Amino acid sequence: MSAALAPAAPAASPVAAGRRRRARRRRLVVTGLVMTVLALVVVGLCVGERLYSPVDAVRVLLLGEQVPGASFTIGTLRGPRVLTGLLAGVAFGMGGAVFQTMLRNPLASPDIIGVSAGASAAAVVAITLLGASGSGVSVVAVVSGLLVAGLIYALSWRRGVQGARLVLIGIAVGAMLESVISYAMTRAGIYDANEALRWLTGSLNSAFWADLGPLAAAMAVLVPLLLVVARRLPVLQLGDEAAAGLGVRPDRARLALLLVAVALVSVGTATTGPIAFVAFLSGPIAHRLLRGAGGLLVPAGLVGAVLVLAGDLVGQHLLVARFPVGVVTGVLGAPYLLWLLARTNRSGGRL
Amino acid sequence: MRPAHLRPLRAAAAVAVVGLTLTACASQSGTTTDATEDAATGAPASATFPITIANTFGETTVEAQPERVATVNWGNHDVPIALGVAPVGIQLTTYGDDDGDGVLPWTFAGLEALDATGDALPVLFDETDGIPFEQVANTEPDVVLAAYSGLTEEDWTTLSEIAPTVSYPEFAWGTSWKDMALIDGEALGLKSEAQALVDDVVAQIDEALAERPDVEGKTVAYTWIDPADPSTIGVYTPLDARVQLLSDLGLVDAPSVVELAGDTDQFYVNLSAEEADTLADVDVLVTYGDDTTLETLQADPLIGKIPAVERGSVVVVPNAEPISAATSGPTVLSIPWVLEDYLDLFQAAAEQVG
Amino acid sequence: MTLLHPTPTASSGGRSASLRRRRTVGLTVAVAGLALAVLASLAFGTRVVGWQDVVAGVLHPDTDVIAQAAVQSRVARTVLGLLVGAALGLAGAVMQGLTRNPLADPLLLGVSSGASLFVVMGIAWLGLSTLTQYVWLAFAGAAAASALVYGIGSLGREGATPLKLALAGAATSAALSSAVSMVLLSRTDVFDTFRFWQVGSIGRADLADVAQVAPFLLVGAVLAVGCARGMDALALGDELATGLGQRTLVVRLVGALAVVLLCGTAVAIAGPIGFVGLVIPHLARAFTGPSHRWLLPYSAVLGAALLLLADVVGRVVARPQEIEVGIVTAVLGAPVFIAIIRRRQVREL
């Protein structure tokens, strides 16, 4: 059932021409996505209350020159905002795709099965009841995202972890945490509650260099690690027995993958809040673009970045009010989600 | 209806020159600003610059008398307006706005007096996604006022890169209207004027109180009761600005409220309606609602047991209307605007107290 | 009666006798438990009230005494808790029966978030603020969302599997809550009202409100009981059910109408309360076996008892504050849900 997801496994395709065609398609998709991301980065840096030329952006960000106006707008505001959006998008996209591929269900993304809720609940409690802000919130969010994921994993353990059980337990834990969030909201002053709501939706407005450093550092470790661990993914998708036959210990491989993916998603969530639906949408979109041409993770990460960057541009400049990026991805994502849901169910559960 | 969208272009053009002088100021001394400031504000500089103001995040130093004033978050804009300085940018208000223009009526009246409406209306900062730093920067302010606000440290640091930013002295959203006026005024170099303004508002309050002899000294509880769920009473603690305003109006926090609040740092605490009689020592109960609220509360078997409710000494502040905005985040402009109406409500309620 | 015996449990005489005994004893225990829950709900609250005042407060309240007034207010609350709890228990049993799905629950299947979205739009654009105004909107929203979730979840060859339904519900909730946030972020005043509604509570209604919605619950309950036998047949699979003379489509439609009436009303009057509809039928099945004619009354009784007890817990743990019952049921219910999942074979999911 998962052949479509598997990267071209060695010796799996007998026809060399087919392999070449897929490689070409993959190159095309990845290049196209990278170009789109770059274009969005440039637009994000140059467009705003005032327009600056890409030259100004290069002078400020790369050459470190002082350009009146641009030094602040691009150097302090747009630079970290765009980069945070880029990195968080990659984190959500890749993390989500790992969940979806491994659990063999496009709907099994971290924002639906409670992992994001774990990070969010702790952050909201920290914001509303403890009055925390900035990096304090981030640390709390990462730690509790990991703890909740660990808890979900442990609870799903019964002579091994089954995908379906993990998903359902994740939904239950998520529902419980949602009620904790609602409780914290009713006990907070309206200003704090508003702040928490903005965070819960996912916003890049508080993206500054100070938070970007830890995010970049974490991703510099996690992304390569994920790509290494993810080599086991295709084997896992063959089913546990087949995987064991091929010398892969399925539970251990799955745990390693999950840990890295959860860490990615939590780090992203800690910086921007759980930007709605990015983790969920990236994998399926990437899959549609690739049509089975190779591994999903890198394209999914790029799609995530595209979604966040484009969503932020729309939210900041094109709507009646300056909405946080999560509102845009959420409202645009919802119809796609429902369509995907209907389609997936009709075709029997494939991504 | 939303001039905010038109403003940036105009401001960008108008400000180009000022922007140049500003960057010049940064390197050499502020001779240009000294020359223009008196003419611009129309008020004599009452303080010697630089002025340094301490806040939770650090110190804010204003080098020269600010000419272009931006304000963020709730209510801060009223201070410069009351002091005769039309801000270049203020918050777009979505709570309690009467006519959907994003400016509360007393603020609008104040701007009108300064000829700062219509095309000259300040930029309205849309804070739906937090503080719009670019929009703020684009107004090229000399100072950003936020003495009453919930700025985070990062917000403050970033705003400070735009211009010296005045933040709250102790905790978020915990600045009284007097302190807001004094701190924001001090940053404008108009501290004594701000003090005079506060004194004037206090005098107005005293005068209004003299006409309503029953108000002074009554004990109060400021509550929030969800008309859809009367099983819980939300009680605002003495930390909240609207409760502090009541003290300024000669009313006294009921001992039960003080005890309920304890040493919480929250702005309100919940009380089960079953414990409604905890509030027995309250002379006047304040709550939000409409014409039917008092009747509903009196009919409630538990909330109706609060003596203040029973005898009808209840002030019902109309929900989400300008009067509730004027009193829940009071300022030097909103208090005079609302004073007579607000105190009439209290006088009417106080007359019911035996 | 004997002509129709679709119940798989009525297979052997000896087992059936012991089952009948278990059912009767169980029902007695359940009713006794409910009576205790009612007593607890009347006797315990945020305020500590002596037994004399409890008795007086129920029988002939002297409303000048606040202790007795408190007890009196608990009467309305208890009646509401009974109705809502029974409705949720019944709705859960019907949902699980119709979908042959052990994990059906209004909160998890997105019904509540549909109601939330409609209520938020009502507060924001129609300026509504009272319970009776919310009721109809919540009702419409609940109906729309359940139709959507079930429609999507049941597409495909194998029908509405638990996993598909749960995911469809969780995903729909996520989608709807994005729309809710969009309204709330730009309207602080709406958010100020809505965040309280969003937490399920049974403290909010008086007897007049209860009387207004009771007919819906009654009709829902009658419809639910009416398709009990049909659901027994459905449990054997659609083909067998048709063979036994059941019109499966009619059973499904009537059952769905019952669910919308029961859940929609419960959400409308008490807000989103999760896990009662999920957990109760599982508890009940331990006594009744799969027969819906027994399962439904059991679920109603146990649902009411559970909700009342959860409410009592919420009232006494944080004095002088109250914790809303929706939060208590989520915190108590999620572990039970997890236990149910852990006990099942994954193949059944």
JSON list of C-alpha atoms in Angstrom, two decimals, chain A residues 187, chain B residues 224-234 270-276 296-297 300-303 306, chain C residues 45-47 70 73-74 76-77 80 131 196 199-206 269-270 311 314-315 320-325:
[
{"chain": "A", "resi": 187, "resn": "ARG", "atom": "CA", "xyz": [-8.59, 32.02, 34.29]},
{"chain": "B", "resi": 224, "resn": "TRP", "atom": "CA", "xyz": [-17.90, 40.03, 35.79]},
{"chain": "B", "resi": 225, "resn": "ILE", "atom": "CA", "xyz": [-20.87, 37.70, 35.65]},
{"chain": "B", "resi": 226, "resn": "ASP", "atom": "CA", "xyz": [-21.45, 35.75, 32.46]},
{"chain": "B", "resi": 227, "resn": "PRO", "atom": "CA", "xyz": [-25.16, 36.10, 31.72]},
{"chain": "B", "resi": 228, "resn": "ALA", "atom": "CA", "xyz": [-25.00, 32.59, 30.30]},
{"chain": "B", "resi": 229, "resn": "ASP", "atom": "CA", "xyz": [-23.40, 31.12, 33.41]},
{"chain": "B", "resi": 230, "resn": "PRO", "atom": "CA", "xyz": [-24.40, 32.66, 36.74]},
{"chain": "B", "resi": 231, "resn": "SER", "atom": "CA", "xyz": [-22.77, 29.86, 38.73]},
{"chain": "B", "resi": 232, "resn": "THR", "atom": "CA", "xyz": [-19.49, 31.73, 38.85]},
{"chain": "B", "resi": 233, "resn": "ILE", "atom": "CA", "xyz": [-18.72, 35.32, 39.78]},
{"chain": "B", "resi": 234, "resn": "GLY", "atom": "CA", "xyz": [-15.53, 36.85, 38.42]},
{"chain": "B", "resi": 270, "resn": "ASN", "atom": "CA", "xyz": [-13.34, 33.46, 40.47]},
{"chain": "B", "resi": 271, "resn": "LEU", "atom": "CA", "xyz": [-15.86, 32.90, 43.19]},
{"chain": "B", "resi": 272, "resn": "SER", "atom": "CA", "xyz": [-18.51, 30.22, 43.13]},
{"chain": "B", "resi": 273, "resn": "ALA", "atom": "CA", "xyz": [-22.01, 31.69, 43.30]},
{"chain": "B", "resi": 274, "resn": "GLU", "atom": "CA", "xyz": [-22.65, 29.40, 46.27]},
{"chain": "B", "resi": 275, "resn": "GLU", "atom": "CA", "xyz": [-20.24, 31.60, 48.20]},
{"chain": "B", "resi": 276, "resn": "ALA", "atom": "CA", "xyz": [-21.99, 34.75, 47.04]},
{"chain": "B", "resi": 296, "resn": "THR", "atom": "CA", "xyz": [-31.60, 38.74, 36.20]},
{"chain": "B", "resi": 297, "resn": "LEU", "atom": "CA", "xyz": [-29.16, 39.01, 39.09]},
{"chain": "B", "resi": 300, "resn": "ASP", "atom": "CA", "xyz": [-30.82, 34.43, 40.78]},
{"chain": "B", "resi": 301, "resn": "PRO", "atom": "CA", "xyz": [-31.27, 32.46, 44.01]},
{"chain": "B", "resi": 302, "resn": "LEU", "atom": "CA", "xyz": [-27.62, 32.88, 45.01]},
{"chain": "B", "resi": 303, "resn": "ILE", "atom": "CA", "xyz": [-26.34, 36.09, 43.48]},
{"chain": "B", "resi": 306, "resn": "ILE", "atom": "CA", "xyz": [-25.71, 39.52, 47.94]},
{"chain": "C", "resi": 45, "resn": "GLY", "atom": "CA", "xyz": [-20.67, 21.99, 46.57]},
{"chain": "C", "resi": 46, "resn": "THR", "atom": "CA", "xyz": [-18.34, 24.87, 46.90]},
{"chain": "C", "resi": 47, "resn": "ARG", "atom": "CA", "xyz": [-20.24, 25.84, 50.00]},
{"chain": "C", "resi": 70, "resn": "ALA", "atom": "CA", "xyz": [-27.35, 27.15, 47.52]},
{"chain": "C", "resi": 73, "resn": "SER", "atom": "CA", "xyz": [-29.60, 26.10, 43.05]},
{"chain": "C", "resi": 74, "resn": "ARG", "atom": "CA", "xyz": [-28.00, 22.68, 43.10]},
{"chain": "C", "resi": 76, "resn": "ALA", "atom": "CA", "xyz": [-31.56, 22.96, 38.98]},
{"chain": "C", "resi": 77, "resn": "ARG", "atom": "CA", "xyz": [-27.98, 22.03, 38.35]},
{"chain": "C", "resi": 80, "resn": "LEU", "atom": "CA", "xyz": [-29.57, 19.63, 34.15]},
{"chain": "C", "resi": 131, "resn": "LEU", "atom": "CA", "xyz": [-28.08, 30.82, 26.72]},
{"chain": "C", "resi": 196, "resn": "PHE", "atom": "CA", "xyz": [-16.15, 31.05, 28.98]},
{"chain": "C", "resi": 199, "resn": "VAL", "atom": "CA", "xyz": [-15.66, 25.20, 28.59]},
{"chain": "C", "resi": 200, "resn": "GLY", "atom": "CA", "xyz": [-18.51, 22.80, 29.24]},
{"chain": "C", "resi": 201, "resn": "SER", "atom": "CA", "xyz": [-20.42, 23.54, 32.43]},
{"chain": "C", "resi": 202, "resn": "ILE", "atom": "CA", "xyz": [-23.78, 22.57, 33.90]},
{"chain": "C", "resi": 203, "resn": "GLY", "atom": "CA", "xyz": [-23.91, 25.52, 36.27]},
{"chain": "C", "resi": 204, "resn": "ARG", "atom": "CA", "xyz": [-25.32, 27.82, 33.68]},
{"chain": "C", "resi": 205, "resn": "ALA", "atom": "CA", "xyz": [-28.97, 26.89, 33.32]},
{"chain": "C", "resi": 206, "resn": "ASP", "atom": "CA", "xyz": [-32.03, 27.46, 35.44]},
{"chain": "C", "resi": 269, "resn": "ILE", "atom": "CA", "xyz": [-27.15, 24.05, 26.93]},
{"chain": "C", "resi": 270, "resn": "ALA", "atom": "CA", "xyz": [-23.98, 22.87, 28.66]},
{"chain": "C", "resi": 311, "resn": "ASP", "atom": "CA", "xyz": [-19.40, 18.03, 38.53]},
{"chain": "C", "resi": 314, "resn": "GLY", "atom": "CA", "xyz": [-15.11, 20.15, 40.07]},
{"chain": "C", "resi": 315, "resn": "ARG", "atom": "CA", "xyz": [-17.06, 21.97, 42.77]},
{"chain": "C", "resi": 320, "resn": "PRO", "atom": "CA", "xyz": [-14.07, 28.87, 46.58]},
{"chain": "C", "resi": 321, "resn": "GLN", "atom": "CA", "xyz": [-13.69, 28.57, 42.82]},
{"chain": "C", "resi": 322, "resn": "GLU", "atom": "CA", "xyz": [-15.43, 26.00, 40.66]},
{"chain": "C", "resi": 323, "resn": "ILE", "atom": "CA", "xyz": [-13.81, 23.95, 37.95]},
{"chain": "C", "resi": 324, "resn": "GLU", "atom": "CA", "xyz": [-16.14, 23.42, 35.03]},
{"chain": "C", "resi": 325, "resn": "VAL", "atom": "CA", "xyz": [-17.37, 19.89, 34.53]}
]
